[in-house]
Coordinates of C-alpha atoms and ligand atoms in Angstrom, one line a residue:
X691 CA -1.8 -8.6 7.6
X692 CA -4.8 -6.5 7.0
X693 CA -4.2 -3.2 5.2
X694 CA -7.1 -0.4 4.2
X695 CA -5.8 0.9 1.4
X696 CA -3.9 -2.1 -0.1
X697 CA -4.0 -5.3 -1.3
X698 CA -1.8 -8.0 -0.3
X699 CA -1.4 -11.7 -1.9
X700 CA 1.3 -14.1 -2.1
X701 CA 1.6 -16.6 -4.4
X702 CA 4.6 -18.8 -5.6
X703 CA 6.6 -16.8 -4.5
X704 CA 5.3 -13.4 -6.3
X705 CA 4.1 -11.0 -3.6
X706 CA 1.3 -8.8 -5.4
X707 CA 1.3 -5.3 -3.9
X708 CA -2.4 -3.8 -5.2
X709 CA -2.8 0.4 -4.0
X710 CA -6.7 -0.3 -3.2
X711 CA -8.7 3.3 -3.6
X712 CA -9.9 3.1 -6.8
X713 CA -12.6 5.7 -5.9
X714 CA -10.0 8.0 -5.8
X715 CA -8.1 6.9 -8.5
X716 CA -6.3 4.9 -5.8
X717 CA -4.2 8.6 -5.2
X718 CA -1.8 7.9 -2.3
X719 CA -3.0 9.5 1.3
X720 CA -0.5 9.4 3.9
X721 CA -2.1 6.7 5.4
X722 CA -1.6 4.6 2.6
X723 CA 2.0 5.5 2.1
X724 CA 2.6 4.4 5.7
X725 CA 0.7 1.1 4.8
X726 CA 3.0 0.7 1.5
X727 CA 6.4 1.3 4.0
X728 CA 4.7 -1.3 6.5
X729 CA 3.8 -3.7 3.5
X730 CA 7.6 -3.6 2.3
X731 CA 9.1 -4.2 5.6
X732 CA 6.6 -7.3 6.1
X733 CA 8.0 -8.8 3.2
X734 CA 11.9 -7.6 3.3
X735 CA 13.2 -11.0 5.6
X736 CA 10.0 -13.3 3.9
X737 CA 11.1 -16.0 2.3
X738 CA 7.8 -16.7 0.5
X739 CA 8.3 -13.3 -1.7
X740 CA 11.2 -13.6 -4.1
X741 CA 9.8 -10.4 -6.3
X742 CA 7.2 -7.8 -5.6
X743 CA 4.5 -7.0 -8.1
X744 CA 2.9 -3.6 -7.4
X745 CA -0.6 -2.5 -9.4
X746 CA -3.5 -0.4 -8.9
X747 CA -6.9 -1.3 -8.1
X748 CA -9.5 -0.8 -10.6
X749 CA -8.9 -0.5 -14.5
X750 CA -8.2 3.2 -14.2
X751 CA -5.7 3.8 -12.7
X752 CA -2.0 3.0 -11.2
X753 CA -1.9 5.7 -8.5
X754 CA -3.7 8.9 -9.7
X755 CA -0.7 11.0 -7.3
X756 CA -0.5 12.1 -3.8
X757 CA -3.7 12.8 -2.3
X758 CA -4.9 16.3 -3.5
X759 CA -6.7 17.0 -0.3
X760 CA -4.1 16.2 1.9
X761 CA -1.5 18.3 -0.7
X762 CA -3.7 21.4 -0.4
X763 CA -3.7 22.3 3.7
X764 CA 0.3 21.5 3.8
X765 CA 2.6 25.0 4.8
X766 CA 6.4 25.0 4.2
X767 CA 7.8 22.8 7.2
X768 CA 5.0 20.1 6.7
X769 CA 5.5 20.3 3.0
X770 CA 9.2 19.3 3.8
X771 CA 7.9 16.6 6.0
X772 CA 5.4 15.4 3.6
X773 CA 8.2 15.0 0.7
X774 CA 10.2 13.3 3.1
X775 CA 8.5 10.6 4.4
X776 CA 7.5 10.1 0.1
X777 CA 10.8 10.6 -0.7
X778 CA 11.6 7.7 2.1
X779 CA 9.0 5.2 0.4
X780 CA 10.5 5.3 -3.1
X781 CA 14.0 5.1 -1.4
X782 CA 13.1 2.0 0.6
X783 CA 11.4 0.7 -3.0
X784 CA 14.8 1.6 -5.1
X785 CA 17.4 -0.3 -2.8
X786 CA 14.9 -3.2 -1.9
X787 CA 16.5 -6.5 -1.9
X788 CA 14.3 -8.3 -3.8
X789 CA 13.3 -6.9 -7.5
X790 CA 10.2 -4.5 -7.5
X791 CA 7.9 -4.5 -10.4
X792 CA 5.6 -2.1 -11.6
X793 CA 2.6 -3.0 -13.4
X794 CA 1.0 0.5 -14.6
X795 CA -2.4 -0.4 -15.2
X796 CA -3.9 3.5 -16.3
X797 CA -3.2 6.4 -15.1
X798 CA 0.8 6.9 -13.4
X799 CA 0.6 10.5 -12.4
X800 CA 3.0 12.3 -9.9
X801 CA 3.3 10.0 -6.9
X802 CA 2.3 7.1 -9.3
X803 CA 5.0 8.4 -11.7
X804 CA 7.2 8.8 -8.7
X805 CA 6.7 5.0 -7.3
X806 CA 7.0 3.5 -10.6
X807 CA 10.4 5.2 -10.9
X808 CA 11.3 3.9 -7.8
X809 CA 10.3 0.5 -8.7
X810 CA 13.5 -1.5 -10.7
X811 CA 11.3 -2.2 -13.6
X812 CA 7.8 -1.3 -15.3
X813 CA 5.4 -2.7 -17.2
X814 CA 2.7 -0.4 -18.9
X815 CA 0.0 -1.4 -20.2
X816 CA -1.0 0.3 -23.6
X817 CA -3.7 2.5 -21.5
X818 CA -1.1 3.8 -19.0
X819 CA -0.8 7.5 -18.9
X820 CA 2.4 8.7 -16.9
X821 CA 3.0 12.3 -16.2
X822 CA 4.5 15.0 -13.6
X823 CA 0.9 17.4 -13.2
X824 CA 2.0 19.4 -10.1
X825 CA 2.8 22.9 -11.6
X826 CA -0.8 22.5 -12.9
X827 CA -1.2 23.0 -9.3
X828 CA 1.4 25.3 -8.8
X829 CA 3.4 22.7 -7.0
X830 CA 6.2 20.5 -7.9
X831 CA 7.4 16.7 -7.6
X832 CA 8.2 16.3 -3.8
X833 CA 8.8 12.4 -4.2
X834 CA 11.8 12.2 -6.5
X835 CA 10.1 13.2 -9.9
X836 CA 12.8 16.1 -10.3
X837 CA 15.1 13.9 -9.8
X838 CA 14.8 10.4 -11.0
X839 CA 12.9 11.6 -13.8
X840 CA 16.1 13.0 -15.1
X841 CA 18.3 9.8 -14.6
X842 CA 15.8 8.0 -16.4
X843 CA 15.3 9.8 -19.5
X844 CA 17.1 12.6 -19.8
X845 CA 17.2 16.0 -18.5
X846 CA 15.8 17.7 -21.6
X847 CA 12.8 15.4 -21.8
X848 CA 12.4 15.7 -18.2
X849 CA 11.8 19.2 -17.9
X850 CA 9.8 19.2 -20.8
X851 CA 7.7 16.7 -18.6
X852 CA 7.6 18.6 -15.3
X853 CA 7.3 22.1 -16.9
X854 CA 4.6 21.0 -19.0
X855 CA 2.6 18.6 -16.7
X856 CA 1.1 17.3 -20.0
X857 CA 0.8 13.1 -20.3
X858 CA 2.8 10.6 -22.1
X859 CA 1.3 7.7 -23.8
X860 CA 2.7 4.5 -22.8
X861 CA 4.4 4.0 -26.3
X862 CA 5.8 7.3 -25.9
X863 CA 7.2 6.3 -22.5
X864 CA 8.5 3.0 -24.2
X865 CA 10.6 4.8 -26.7
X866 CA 12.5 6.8 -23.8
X867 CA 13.0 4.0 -22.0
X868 CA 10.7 4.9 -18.7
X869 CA 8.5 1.8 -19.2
X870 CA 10.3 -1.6 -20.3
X871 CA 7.7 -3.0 -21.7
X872 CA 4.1 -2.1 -23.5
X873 CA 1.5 -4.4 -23.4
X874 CA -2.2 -4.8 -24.3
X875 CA -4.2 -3.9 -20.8
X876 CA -5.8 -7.5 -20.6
X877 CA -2.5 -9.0 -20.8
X878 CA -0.8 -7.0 -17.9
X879 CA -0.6 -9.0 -14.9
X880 CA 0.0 -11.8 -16.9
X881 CA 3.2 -9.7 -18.6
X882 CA 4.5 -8.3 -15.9
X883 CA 3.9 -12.4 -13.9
X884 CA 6.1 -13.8 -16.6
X885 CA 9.2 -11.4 -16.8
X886 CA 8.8 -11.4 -12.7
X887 CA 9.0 -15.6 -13.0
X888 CA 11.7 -15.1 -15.3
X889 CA 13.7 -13.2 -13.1
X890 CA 12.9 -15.2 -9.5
X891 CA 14.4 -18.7 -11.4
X892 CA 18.0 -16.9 -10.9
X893 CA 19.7 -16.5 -7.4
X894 CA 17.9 -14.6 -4.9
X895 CA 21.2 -13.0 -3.5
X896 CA 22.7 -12.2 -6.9
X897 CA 19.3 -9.8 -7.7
X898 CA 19.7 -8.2 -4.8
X899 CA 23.4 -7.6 -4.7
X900 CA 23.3 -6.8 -8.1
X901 CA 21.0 -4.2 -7.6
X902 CA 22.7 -2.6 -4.8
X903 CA 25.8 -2.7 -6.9
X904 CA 23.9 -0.9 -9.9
X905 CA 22.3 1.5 -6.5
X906 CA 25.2 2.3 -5.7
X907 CA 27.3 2.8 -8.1
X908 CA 25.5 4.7 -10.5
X909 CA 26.3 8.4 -9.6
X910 CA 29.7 7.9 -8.9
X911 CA 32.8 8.6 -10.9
X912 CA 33.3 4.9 -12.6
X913 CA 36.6 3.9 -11.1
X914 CA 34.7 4.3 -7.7
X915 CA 31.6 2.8 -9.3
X916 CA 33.9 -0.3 -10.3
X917 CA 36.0 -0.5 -6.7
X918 CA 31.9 -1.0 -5.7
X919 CA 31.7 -3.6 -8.1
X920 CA 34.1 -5.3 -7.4
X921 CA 33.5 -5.5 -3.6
X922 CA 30.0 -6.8 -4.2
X923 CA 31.3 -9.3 -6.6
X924 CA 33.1 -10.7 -3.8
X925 CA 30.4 -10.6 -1.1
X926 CA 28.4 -13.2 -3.8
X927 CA 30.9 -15.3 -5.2
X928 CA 31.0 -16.4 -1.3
X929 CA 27.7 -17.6 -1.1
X930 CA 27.0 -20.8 -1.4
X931 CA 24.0 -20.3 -4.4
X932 CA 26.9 -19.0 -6.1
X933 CA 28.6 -22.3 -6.2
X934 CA 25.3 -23.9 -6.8
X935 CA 24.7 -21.7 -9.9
X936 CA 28.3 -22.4 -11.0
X937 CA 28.6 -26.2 -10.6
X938 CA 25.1 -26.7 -11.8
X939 CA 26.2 -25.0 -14.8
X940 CA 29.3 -27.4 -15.3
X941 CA 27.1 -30.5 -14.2
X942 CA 24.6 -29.5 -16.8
X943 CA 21.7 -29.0 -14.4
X944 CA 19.5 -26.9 -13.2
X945 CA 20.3 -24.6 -9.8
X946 CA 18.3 -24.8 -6.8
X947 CA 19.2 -22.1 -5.6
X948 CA 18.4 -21.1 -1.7
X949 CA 19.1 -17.8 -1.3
X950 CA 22.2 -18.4 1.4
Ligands
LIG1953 N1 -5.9 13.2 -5.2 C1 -7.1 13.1 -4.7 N2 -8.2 12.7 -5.3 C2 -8.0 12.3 -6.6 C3 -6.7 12.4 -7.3 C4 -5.6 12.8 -6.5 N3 -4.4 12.9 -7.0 N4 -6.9 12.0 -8.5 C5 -8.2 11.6 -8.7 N5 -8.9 11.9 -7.5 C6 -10.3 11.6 -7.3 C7 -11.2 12.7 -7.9 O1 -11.2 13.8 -7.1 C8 -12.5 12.0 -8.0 O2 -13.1 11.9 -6.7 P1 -14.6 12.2 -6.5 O3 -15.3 11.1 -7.3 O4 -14.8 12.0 -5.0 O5 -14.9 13.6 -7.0 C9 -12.1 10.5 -8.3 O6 -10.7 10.4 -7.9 C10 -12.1 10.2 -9.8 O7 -11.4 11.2 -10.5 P2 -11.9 12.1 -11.7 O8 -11.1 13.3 -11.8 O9 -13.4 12.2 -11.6 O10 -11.6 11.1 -13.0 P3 -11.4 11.5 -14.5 O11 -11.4 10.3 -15.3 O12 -12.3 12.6 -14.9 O13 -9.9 12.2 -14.5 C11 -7.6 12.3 -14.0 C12 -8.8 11.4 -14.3 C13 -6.4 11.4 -13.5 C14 -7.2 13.0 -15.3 C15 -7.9 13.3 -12.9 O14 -8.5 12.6 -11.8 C16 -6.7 14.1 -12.4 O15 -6.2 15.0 -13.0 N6 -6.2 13.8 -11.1 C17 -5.2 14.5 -10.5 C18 -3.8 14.1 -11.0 C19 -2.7 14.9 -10.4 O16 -2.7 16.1 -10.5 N7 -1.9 14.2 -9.7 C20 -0.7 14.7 -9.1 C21 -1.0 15.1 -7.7 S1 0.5 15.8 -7.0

């Protein structure tokens, strides 16, 4: 598959996911964010990409935001359009089966705040800047920002975020929980490589089940939440890496799992 604005490698079963303008601070045009919905259905059903790893070109920048030339021209019924088709990326990011990883290389602003919030888990590195500029352009987030922003860290602290447009250091983004992990910028890939390894050594269908079950269940009333649960538990505990994972366990081995 060859992409113009993205980078795309597989390797041991880690598919690397690399936004490639780093001219423009690799800022997503919608050409791009069609490539990123293509890239993620190429690798939904392939069995060669247990985890995704997504990063930005360049040492700059993550994703710099939407494209600000493409932002500027937009009136209110292709403004809708524009937020929905972003609004559809980060959707198709946040329930995919496999586990998505961020790896925030600089600069995470608006869209690139907005996909890393999508993404199940992120790894800054200690030069990553995240933030939600658009009132500085007297716009606002149109790809979840006012909305996932707030499940993440708060409402208060969200506001202050989007109101203020200002940036958050990475360790300021650690101590409210939007990143996971900080980590020294020449160490990043490598970081954000070994949690993704420690995470593809379980069973494929648990990750993603569990992660539906979390998807689902989280802004529901918790007896609801917990019927959900309960359902998916069942859907796994038929599957035969979950009697792999269990008996290996009991014959004190290793699983090999494979992913059925
Ligand atoms: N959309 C389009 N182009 C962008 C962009 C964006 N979101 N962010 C950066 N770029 C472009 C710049 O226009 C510049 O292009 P040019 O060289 O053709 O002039 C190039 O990327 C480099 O950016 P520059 O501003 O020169 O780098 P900097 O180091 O001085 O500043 C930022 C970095 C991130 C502070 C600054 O680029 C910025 O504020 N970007 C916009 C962030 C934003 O508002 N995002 C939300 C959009 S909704």
């Amino acid at each position: 598959m060859e992409f113009k604005n993205l980078l795309l490698r597989k390797a041991d079963g880690l598919g690397w996911m690399t936004v490639n303008r780093p001219d423009k601070l690799n800022a997503l045009n919608r050409e791009t964010i069609e490539e990123l919905l293509e890239a993620f259905k190429a690798w939904r059903e392939d069995e060669e990409v247990l985890a995704v790893i997504m990063t930005g070109a360049g040492e700059k920048a993550f994703v710099a935001g939407a494209d600000i030339s493409e932002l500027a021209g937009l009136d209110e019924s292709s403004g809708r359009e524009y937020a929905r088709r972003g609004q559809e990326l980060t959707m198709v990011i946040e329930n995919y089966p496999k586990p998505v990883i961020a790896a925030i290389n600089g600069y995470a602003l608006g869209g690139g705040t907005e996909l890393a919030m999508a993404c199940h888990l992120r790894v800054g590195a200690e030069t990553a800047r995240l933030g939600q500029p658009e009132v500085k352009l007297g716009l606002i987030p149109g790809f979840g920002g006012t909305q996932r922003l707030a499940r993440l860290v708060g409402k208060g602290r969200a506001l202050e975020v989007i109101l203020s447009g200002r940036m958050i250091s990475a360790s300021e983004a650690l101590s409210w929980g939007l990143l996971n992990r900080v980590v020294p910028a020449d160490r990043l890939l490598a970081e954000a490589e070994a949690l993704a390894r420690e995470i593809i050594k379980n069973g494929p269908l648990a990750l993603g089940l569990a992660i539906e079950a979390m998807n689902r269940g989280l802004d529901r009333p918790l007896e609801e939440a917990l019927e959900i649960e309960a359902e998916i538990f069942g859907q796994v505990c038929a599957t035969e890496d979950a009697r792999e994972g269990t008996a290996a366990f009991l014959e004190k081995r290793q699983p090999r799992f494979r992913g059925q």
